[in-house]
mmCIF file of C-alpha atoms in Angstrom:
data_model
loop_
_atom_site.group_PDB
_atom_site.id
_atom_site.type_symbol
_atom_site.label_atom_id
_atom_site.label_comp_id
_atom_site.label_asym_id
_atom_site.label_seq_id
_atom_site.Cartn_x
_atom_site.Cartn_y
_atom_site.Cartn_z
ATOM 1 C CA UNK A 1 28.006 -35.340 -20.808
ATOM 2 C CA UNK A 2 30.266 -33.820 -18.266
ATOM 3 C CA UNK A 3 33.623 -35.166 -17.531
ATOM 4 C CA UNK A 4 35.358 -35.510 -14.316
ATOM 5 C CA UNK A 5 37.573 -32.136 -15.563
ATOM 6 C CA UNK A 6 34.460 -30.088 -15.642
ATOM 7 C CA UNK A 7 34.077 -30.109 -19.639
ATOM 8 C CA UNK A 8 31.076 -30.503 -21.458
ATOM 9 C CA UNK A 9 31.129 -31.872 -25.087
ATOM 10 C CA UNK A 10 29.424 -29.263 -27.468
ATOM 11 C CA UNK A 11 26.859 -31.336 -28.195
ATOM 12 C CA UNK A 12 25.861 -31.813 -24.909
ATOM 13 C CA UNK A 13 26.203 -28.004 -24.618
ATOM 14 C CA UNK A 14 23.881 -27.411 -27.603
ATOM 15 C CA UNK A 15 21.292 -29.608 -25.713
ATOM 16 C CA UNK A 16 21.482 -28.112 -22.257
ATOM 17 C CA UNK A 17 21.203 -24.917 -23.641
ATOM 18 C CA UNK A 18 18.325 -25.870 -26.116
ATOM 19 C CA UNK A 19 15.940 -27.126 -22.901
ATOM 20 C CA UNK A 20 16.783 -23.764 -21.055
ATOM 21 C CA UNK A 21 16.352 -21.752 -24.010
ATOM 22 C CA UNK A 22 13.262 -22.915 -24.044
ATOM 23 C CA UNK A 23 12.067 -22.729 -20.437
ATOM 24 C CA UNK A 24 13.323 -19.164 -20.497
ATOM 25 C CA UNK A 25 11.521 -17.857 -23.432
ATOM 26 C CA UNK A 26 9.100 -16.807 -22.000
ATOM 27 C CA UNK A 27 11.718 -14.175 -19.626
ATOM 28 C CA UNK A 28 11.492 -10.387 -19.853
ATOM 29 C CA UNK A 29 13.589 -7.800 -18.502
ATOM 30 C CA UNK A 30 12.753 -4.220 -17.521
ATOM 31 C CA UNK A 31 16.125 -1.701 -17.132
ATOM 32 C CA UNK A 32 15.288 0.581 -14.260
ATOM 33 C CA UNK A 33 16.948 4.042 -14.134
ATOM 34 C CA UNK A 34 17.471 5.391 -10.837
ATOM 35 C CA UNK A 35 19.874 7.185 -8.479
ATOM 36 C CA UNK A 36 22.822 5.011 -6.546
ATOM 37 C CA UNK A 37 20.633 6.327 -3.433
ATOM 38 C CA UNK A 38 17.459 4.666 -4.902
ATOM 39 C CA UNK A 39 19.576 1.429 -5.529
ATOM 40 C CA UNK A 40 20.613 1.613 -2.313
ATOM 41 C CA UNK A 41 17.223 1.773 -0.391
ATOM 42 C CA UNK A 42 15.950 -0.911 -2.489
ATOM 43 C CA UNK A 43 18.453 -3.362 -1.842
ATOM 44 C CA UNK A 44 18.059 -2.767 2.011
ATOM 45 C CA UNK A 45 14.720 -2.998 1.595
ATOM 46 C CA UNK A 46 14.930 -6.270 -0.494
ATOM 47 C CA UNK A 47 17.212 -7.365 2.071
ATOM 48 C CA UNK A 48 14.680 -6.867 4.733
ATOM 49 C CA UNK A 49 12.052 -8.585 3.335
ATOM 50 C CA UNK A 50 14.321 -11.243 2.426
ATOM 51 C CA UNK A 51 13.489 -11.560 -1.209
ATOM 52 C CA UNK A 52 15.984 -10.878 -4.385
ATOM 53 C CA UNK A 53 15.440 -7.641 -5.767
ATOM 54 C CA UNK A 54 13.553 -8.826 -9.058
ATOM 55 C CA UNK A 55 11.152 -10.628 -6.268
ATOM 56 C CA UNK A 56 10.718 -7.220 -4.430
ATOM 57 C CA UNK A 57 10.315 -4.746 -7.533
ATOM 58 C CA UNK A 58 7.592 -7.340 -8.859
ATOM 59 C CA UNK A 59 5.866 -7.684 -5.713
ATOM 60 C CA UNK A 60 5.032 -4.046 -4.837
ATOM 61 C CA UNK A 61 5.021 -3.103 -8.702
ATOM 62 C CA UNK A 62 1.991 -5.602 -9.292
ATOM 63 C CA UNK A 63 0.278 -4.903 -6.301
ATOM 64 C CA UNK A 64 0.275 -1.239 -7.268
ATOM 65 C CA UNK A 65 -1.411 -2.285 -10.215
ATOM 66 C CA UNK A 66 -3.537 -4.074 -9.226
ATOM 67 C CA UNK A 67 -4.803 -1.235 -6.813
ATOM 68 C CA UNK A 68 -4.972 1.488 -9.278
ATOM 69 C CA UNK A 69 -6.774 -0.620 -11.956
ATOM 70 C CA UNK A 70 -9.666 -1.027 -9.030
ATOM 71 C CA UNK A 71 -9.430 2.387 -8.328
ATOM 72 C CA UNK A 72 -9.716 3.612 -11.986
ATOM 73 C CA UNK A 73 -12.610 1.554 -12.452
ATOM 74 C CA UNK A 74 -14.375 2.724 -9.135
ATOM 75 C CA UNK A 75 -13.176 6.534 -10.551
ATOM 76 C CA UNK A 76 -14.576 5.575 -14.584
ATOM 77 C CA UNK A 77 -18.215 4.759 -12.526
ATOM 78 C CA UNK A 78 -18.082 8.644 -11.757
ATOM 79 C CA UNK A 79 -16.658 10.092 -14.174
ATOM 80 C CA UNK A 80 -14.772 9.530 -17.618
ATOM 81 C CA UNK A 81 -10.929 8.541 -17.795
ATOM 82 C CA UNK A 82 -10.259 11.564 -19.497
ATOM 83 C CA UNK A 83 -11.208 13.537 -17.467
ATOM 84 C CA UNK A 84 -8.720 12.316 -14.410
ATOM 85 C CA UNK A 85 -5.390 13.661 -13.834
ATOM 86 C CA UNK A 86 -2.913 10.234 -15.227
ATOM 87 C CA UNK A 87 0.328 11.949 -15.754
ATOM 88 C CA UNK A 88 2.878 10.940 -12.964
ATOM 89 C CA UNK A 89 5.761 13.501 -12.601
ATOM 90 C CA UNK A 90 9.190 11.752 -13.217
ATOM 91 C CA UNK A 91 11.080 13.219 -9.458
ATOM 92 C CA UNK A 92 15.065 12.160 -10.082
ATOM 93 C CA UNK A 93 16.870 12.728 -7.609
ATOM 94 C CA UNK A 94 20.602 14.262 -8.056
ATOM 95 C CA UNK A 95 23.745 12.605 -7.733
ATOM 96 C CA UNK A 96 25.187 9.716 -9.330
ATOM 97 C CA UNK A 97 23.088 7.568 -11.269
ATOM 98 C CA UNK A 98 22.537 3.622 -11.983
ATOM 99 C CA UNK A 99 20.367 1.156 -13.282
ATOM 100 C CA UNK A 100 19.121 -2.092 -11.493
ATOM 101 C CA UNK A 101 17.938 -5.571 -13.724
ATOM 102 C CA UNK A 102 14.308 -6.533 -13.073
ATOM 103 C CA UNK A 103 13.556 -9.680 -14.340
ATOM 104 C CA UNK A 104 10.167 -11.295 -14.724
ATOM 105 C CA UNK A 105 8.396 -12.797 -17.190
ATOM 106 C CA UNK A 106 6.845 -11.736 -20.296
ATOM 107 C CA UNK A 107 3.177 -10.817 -19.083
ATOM 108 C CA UNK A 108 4.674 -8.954 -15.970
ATOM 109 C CA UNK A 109 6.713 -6.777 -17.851
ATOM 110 C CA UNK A 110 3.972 -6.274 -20.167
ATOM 111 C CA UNK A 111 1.723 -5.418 -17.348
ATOM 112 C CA UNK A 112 4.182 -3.014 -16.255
ATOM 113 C CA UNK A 113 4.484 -1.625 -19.846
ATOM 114 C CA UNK A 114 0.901 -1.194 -20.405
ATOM 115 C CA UNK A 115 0.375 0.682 -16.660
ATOM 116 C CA UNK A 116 3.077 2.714 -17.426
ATOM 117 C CA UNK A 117 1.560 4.219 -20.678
ATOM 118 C CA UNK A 118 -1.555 4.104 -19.124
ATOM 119 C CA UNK A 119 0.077 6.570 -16.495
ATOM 120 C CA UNK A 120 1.404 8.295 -19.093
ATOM 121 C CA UNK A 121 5.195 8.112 -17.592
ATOM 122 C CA UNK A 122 8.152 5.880 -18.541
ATOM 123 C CA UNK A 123 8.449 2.236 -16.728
ATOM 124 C CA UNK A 124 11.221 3.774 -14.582
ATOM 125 C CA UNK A 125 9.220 6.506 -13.298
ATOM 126 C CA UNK A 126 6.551 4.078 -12.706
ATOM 127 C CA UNK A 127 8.239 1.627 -10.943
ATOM 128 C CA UNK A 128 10.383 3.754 -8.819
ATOM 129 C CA UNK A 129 7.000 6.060 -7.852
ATOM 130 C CA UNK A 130 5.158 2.673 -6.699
ATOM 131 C CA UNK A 131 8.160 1.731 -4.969
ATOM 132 C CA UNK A 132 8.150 5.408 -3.350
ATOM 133 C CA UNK A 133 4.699 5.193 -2.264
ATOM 134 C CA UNK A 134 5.006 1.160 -0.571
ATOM 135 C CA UNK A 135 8.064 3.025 1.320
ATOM 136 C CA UNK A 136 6.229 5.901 2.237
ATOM 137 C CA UNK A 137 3.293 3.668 3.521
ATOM 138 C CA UNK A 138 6.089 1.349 5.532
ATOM 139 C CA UNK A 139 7.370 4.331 7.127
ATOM 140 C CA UNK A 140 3.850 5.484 8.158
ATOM 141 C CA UNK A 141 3.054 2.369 9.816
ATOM 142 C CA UNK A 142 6.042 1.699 11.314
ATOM 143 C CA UNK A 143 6.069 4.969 13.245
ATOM 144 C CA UNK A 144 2.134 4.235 14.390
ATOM 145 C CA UNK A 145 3.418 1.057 15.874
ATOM 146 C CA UNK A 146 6.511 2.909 17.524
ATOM 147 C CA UNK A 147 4.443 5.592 19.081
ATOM 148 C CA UNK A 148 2.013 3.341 20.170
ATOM 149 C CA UNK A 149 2.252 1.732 23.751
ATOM 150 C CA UNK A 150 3.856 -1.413 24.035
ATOM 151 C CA UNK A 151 1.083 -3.206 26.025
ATOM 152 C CA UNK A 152 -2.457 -2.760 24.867
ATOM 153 C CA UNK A 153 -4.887 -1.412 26.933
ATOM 154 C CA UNK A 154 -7.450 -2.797 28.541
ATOM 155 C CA UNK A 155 -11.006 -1.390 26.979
ATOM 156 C CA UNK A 156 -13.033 0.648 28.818
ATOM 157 C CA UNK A 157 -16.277 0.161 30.268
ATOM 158 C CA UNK A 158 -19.298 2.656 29.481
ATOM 159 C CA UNK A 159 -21.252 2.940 32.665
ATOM 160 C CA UNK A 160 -22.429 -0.414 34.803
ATOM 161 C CA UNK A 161 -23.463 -3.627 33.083
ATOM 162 C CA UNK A 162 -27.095 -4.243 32.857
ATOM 163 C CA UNK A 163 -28.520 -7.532 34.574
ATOM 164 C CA UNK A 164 -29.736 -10.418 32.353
ATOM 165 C CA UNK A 165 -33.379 -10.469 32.202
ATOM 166 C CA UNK A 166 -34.968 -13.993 32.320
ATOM 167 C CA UNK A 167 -37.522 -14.534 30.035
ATOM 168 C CA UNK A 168 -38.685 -18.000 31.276
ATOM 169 C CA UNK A 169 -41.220 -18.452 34.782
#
């Protein structure tokens, strides 16, 4: 019970923090390694798309892996996974360094776990390369649309339109 002074008795305490103990079990978190340049882009970013930066990480993150599992399986058709090329060069930047707090649950960070070593890379280097890549992609279509004409063009006719037969007496 809490009292008009803001206390809570310690039994009370023991019970709140009982029922979130146990709605939170099932909560991960991944440490990612990065440069304060990194951290800096990514909170923009997350900014942008106006999501918390846990909400952004996991978004692109999972929807990277979700792409490359289809492409690995479209690739293990062909040929065998051995054969392909899974080793993802860890790029660090120099500078000054930092880490940023993903949190998720236990089968996302798993996921991310499992791509990683799959990749053959640490989660950082994973998570920072598929956040490199959504950037790069961002970039790429945001300069399409900026060197694109602002009013769309009307489409073009090939030659003169053909008359409409009637098929009926």
């Amino acid at each position: 019970m809490v009292y008009r002074s803001g206390i809570i008795k310690s039994t009370d305490a023991y019970a709140i923090s009982t029922v979130f103990g146990s709605v939170m079990a099932d909560r991960s978190a991944l440490l990612i390694c990065c440069s304060k340049k990194e951290a800096q882009e990514l909170r923009r970013r997350a900014m942008l798309d106006r999501r918390n930066m846990s909400g952004y990480v996991l978004f692109i993150v999972l929807e990277y892996i979700a792409f490359d599992e289809r492409l690995l399986s479209l690739l293990e058709r062909v040929q065998p996974l051995h054969k392909f090329r899974k080793h993802i060069p860890i790029v660090r930047p120099g500078g000054p360094r930092t880490a940023i707090l993903v949190r998720c649950s236990k089968e996302e960070a798993n996921q991310i776990r499992t791509a990683a070593k799959r990749r053959g890379t640490t989660i950082s280097a994973f998570v920072l390369n598929a956040l490199r890549r959504a950037w790069e992609m961002q970039d790429r279509i945001a300069k399409k649309k900026s060197a694109s004409p602002s009013q769309p063009e009307a489409p073009k006719q090939l030659g003169s339109p053909k008359p409409i037969r009637s098929t009926t007496p």
